[in-house]
C-alpha atoms as a printed R data frame, in Angstrom:
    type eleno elety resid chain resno      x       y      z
1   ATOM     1    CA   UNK     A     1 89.671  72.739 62.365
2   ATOM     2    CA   UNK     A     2 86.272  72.774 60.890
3   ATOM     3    CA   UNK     A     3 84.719  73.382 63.743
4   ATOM     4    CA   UNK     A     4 86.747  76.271 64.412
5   ATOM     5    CA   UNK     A     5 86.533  77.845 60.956
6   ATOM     6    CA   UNK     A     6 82.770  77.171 61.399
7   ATOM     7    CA   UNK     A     7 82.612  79.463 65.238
8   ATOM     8    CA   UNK     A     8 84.911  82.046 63.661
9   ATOM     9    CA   UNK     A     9 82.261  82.708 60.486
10  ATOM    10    CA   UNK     A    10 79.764  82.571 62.841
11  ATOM    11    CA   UNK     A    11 81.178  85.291 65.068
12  ATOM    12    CA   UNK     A    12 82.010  87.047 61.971
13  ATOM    13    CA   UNK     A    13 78.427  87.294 60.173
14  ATOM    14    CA   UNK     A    14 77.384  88.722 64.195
15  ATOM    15    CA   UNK     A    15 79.883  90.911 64.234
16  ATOM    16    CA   UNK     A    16 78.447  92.289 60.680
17  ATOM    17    CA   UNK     A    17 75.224  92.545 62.100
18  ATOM    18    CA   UNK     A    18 76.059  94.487 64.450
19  ATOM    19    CA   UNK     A    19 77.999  96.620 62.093
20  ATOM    20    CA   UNK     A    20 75.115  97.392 60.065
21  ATOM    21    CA   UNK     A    21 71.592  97.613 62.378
22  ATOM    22    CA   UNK     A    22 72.690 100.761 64.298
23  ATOM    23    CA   UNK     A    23 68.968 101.618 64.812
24  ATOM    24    CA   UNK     A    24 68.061  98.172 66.461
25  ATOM    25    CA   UNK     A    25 68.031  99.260 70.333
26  ATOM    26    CA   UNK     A    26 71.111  99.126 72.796
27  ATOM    27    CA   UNK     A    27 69.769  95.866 74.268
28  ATOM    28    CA   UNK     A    28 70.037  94.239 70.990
29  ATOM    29    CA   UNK     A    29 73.494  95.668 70.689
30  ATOM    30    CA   UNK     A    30 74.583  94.505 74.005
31  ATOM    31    CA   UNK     A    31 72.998  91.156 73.060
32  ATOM    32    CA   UNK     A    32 75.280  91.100 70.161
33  ATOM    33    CA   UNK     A    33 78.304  91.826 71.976
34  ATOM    34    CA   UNK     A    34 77.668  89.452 74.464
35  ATOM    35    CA   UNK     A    35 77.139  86.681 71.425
36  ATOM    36    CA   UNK     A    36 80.931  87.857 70.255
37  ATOM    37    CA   UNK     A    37 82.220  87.196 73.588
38  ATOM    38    CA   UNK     A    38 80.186  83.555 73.973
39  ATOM    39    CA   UNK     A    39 82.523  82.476 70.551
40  ATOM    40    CA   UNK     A    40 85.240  84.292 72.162
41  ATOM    41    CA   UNK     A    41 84.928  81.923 74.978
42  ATOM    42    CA   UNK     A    42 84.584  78.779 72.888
43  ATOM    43    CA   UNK     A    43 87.677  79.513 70.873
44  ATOM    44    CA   UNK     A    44 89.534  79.891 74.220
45  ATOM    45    CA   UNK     A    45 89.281  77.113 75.338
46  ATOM    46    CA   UNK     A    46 90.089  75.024 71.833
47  ATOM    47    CA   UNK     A    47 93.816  73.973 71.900
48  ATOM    48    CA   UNK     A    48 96.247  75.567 69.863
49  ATOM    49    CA   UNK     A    49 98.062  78.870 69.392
50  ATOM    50    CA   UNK     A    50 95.734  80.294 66.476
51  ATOM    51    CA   UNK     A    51 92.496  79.822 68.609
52  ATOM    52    CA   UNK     A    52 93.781  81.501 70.966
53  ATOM    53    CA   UNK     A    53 94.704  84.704 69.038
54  ATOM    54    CA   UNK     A    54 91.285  84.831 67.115
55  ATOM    55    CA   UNK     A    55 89.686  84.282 70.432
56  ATOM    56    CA   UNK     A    56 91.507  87.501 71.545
57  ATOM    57    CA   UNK     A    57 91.182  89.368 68.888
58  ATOM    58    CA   UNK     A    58 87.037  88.647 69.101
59  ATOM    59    CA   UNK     A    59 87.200  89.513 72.798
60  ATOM    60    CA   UNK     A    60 89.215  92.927 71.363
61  ATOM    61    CA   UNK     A    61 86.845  93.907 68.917
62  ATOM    62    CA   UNK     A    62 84.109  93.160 71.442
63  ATOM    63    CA   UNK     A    63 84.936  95.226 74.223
64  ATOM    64    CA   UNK     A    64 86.965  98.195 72.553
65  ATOM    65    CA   UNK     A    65 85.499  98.097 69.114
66  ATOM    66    CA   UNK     A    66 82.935 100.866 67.655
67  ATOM    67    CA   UNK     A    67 79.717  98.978 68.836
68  ATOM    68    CA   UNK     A    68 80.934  99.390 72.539
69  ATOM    69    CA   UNK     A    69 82.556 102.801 71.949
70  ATOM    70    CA   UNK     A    70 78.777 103.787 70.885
71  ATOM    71    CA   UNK     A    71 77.135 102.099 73.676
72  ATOM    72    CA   UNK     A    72 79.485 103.885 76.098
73  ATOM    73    CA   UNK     A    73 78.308 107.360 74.446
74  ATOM    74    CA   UNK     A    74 75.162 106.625 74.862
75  ATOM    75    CA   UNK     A    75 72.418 106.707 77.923
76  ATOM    76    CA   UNK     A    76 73.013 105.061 81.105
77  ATOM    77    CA   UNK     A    77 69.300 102.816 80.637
78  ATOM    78    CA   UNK     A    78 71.301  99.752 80.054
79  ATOM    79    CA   UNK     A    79 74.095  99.705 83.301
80  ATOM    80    CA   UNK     A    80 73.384  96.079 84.244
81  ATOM    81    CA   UNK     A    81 74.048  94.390 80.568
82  ATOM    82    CA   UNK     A    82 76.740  96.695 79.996
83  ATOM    83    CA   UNK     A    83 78.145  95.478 83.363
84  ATOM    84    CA   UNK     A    84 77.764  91.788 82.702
85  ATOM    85    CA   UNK     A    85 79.204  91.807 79.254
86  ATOM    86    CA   UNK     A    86 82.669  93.893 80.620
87  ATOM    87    CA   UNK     A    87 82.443  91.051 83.111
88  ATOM    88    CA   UNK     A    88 82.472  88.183 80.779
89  ATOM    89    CA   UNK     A    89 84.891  90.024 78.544
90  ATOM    90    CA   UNK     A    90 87.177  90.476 81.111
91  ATOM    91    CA   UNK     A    91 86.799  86.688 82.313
92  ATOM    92    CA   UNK     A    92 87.962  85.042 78.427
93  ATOM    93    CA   UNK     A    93 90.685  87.372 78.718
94  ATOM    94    CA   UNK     A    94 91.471  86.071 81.905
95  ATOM    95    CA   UNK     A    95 91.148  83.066 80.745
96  ATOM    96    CA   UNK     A    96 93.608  83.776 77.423
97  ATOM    97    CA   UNK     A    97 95.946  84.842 80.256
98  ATOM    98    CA   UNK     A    98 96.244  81.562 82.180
99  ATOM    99    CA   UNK     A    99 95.978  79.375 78.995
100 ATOM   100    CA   UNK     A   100 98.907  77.501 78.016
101 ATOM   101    CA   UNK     A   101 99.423  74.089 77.590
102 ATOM   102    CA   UNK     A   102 96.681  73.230 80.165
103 ATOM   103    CA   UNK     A   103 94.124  74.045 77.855
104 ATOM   104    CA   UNK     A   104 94.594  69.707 77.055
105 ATOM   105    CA   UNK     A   105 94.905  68.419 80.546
106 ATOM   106    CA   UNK     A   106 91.295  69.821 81.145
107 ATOM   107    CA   UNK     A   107 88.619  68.140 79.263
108 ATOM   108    CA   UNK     A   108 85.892  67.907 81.819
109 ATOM   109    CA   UNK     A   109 86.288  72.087 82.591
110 ATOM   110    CA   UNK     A   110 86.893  72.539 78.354
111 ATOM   111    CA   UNK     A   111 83.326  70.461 78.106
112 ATOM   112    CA   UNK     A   112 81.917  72.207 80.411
113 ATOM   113    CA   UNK     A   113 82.330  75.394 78.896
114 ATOM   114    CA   UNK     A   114 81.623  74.413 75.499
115 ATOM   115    CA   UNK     A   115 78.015  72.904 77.175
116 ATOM   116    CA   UNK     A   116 77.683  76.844 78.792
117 ATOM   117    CA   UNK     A   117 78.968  78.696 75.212
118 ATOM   118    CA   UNK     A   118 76.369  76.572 73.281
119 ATOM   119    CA   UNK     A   119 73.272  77.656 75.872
120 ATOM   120    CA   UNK     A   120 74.094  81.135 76.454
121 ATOM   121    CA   UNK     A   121 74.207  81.183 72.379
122 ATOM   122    CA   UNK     A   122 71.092  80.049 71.964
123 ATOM   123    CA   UNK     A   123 69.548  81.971 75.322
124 ATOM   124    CA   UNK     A   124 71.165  85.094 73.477
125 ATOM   125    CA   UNK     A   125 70.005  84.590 70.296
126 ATOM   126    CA   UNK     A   126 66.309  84.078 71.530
127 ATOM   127    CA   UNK     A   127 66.131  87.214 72.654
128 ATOM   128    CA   UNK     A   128 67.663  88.412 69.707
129 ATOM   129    CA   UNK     A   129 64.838  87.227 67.780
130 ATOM   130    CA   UNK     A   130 61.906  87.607 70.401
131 ATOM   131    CA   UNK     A   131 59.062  85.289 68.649
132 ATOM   132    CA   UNK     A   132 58.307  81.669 69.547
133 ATOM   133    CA   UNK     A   133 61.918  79.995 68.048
134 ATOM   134    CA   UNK     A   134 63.246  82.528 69.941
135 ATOM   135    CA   UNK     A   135 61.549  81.741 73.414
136 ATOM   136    CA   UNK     A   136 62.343  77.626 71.962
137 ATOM   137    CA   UNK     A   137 65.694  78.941 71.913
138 ATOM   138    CA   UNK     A   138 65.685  80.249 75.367
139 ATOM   139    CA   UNK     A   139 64.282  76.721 76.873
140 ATOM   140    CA   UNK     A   140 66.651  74.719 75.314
141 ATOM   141    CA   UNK     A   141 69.641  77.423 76.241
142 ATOM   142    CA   UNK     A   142 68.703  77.143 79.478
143 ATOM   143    CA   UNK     A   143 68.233  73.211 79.856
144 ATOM   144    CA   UNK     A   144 71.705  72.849 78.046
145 ATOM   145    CA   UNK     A   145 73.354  75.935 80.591
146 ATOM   146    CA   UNK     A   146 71.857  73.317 83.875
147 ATOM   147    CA   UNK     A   147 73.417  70.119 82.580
148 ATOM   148    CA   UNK     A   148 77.046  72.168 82.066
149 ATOM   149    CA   UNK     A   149 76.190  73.281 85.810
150 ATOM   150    CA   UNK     A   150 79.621  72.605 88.115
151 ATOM   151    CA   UNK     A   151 80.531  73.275 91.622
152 ATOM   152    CA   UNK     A   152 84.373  72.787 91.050
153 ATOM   153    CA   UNK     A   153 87.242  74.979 92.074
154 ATOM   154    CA   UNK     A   154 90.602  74.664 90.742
155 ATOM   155    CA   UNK     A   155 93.821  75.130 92.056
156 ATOM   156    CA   UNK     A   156 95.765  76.887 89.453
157 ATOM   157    CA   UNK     A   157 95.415  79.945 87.159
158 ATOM   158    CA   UNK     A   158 93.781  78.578 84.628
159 ATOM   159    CA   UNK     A   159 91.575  76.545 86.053
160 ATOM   160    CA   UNK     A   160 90.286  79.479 88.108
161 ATOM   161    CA   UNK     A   161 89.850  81.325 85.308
162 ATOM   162    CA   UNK     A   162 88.499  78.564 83.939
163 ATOM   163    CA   UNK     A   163 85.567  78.343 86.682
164 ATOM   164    CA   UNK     A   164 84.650  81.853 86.709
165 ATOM   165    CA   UNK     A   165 84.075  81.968 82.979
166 ATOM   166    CA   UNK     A   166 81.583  79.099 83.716
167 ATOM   167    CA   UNK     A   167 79.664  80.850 85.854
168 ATOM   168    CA   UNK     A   168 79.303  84.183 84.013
169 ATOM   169    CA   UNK     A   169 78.403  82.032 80.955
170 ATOM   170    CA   UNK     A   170 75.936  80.389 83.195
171 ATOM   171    CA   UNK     A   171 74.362  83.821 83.714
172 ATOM   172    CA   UNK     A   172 74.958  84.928 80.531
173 ATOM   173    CA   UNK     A   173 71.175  85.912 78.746
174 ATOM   174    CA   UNK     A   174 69.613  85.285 82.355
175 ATOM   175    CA   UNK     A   175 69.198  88.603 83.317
176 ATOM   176    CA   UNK     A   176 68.336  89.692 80.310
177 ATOM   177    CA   UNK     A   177 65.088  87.827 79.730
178 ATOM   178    CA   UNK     A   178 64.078  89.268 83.378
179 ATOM   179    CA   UNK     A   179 64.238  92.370 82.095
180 ATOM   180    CA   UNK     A   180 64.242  92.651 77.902
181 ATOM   181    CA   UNK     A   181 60.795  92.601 76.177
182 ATOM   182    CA   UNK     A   182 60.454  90.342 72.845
183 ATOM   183    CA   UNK     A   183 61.482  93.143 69.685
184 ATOM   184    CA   UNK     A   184 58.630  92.571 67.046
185 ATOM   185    CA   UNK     A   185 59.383  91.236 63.456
């Protein structure tokens, strides 16, 4: 329960952030959004009833709230993140969909994801900050993304859902540090 309580004020203190630094760039924006979704993801896949609803409601405020309502009033100059983070949003609500009580009988898919959540985090939040812990960041996002790496399918709903979460969490931040430049503090 700590743990969880811990994720949500996480989420939380991003989700002020990007509240408050309207000037900051899209990409930095997007980059936020994107982090909302990543503890969207994690609290998806915790078992339980009231994980599942705040993992919703981050997903909600993520996708339809009035950082992504500005984005989508805004220029086109940002297509692919904005692309990639409907994608993942609509893959942990996919995921919401098909959980029930299999969230349990998965462990290996539930540690996979938490393994992908964690790097794309920190691969996210690298380029948030854009100076040398944030490149540190990067590295050890994407060393802890390649260990949660897994070529299983599943068979039902969930664990579908479950698999293609993985891999957009897997991408998650990739693109992005192809194509971002390092913001200056």
């Amino acid at each position: 329960m700590k743990q969880m309580m811990f994720v949500f004020l996480v989420a939380c203190l991003t989700l002020s952030a990007c509240s408050q630094q309207h000037d900051s760039g899209k990409e930095s924006q997007m980059l936020r959004l994107q982090l909302l979704l990543t503890q969207s993801a994690h609290f998806a896949i915790l078992p339980g009833e009231a994980a599942r609803k705040h993992s919703a409601e981050l997903a909600r405020r993520a996708m339809s709230g009035p950082e992504m309502n500005a984005m989508h009033r805004g220029e086109d100059d940002h297509q692919t993140m904005m692309h990639a983070t409907h994608d993942l949003g609509d893959a942990v609500f996919d995921l919401l969909e098909a959980a029930t009580s299999q969230v349990a009988e998965h462990k290996s898919l539930r540690s996979q994801i938490q393994m992908a959540v964690e790097g794309a985090q920190l691969r996210l939040t690298g380029q948030l900050l854009g100076d040398e812990t944030g490149a540190f960041m990067l590295e050890k996002g994407n060393s802890i993304v390649a260990t949660s790496m897994s070529h299983a399918t599943g068979e039902t709903a969930y664990e579908k859902s479950a698999t293609h979460l993985l891999g957009l969490l897997h991408q998650t931040g990739v693109k992005e540090v192809q194509t971002s430049h390092p913001s200056s503090h």
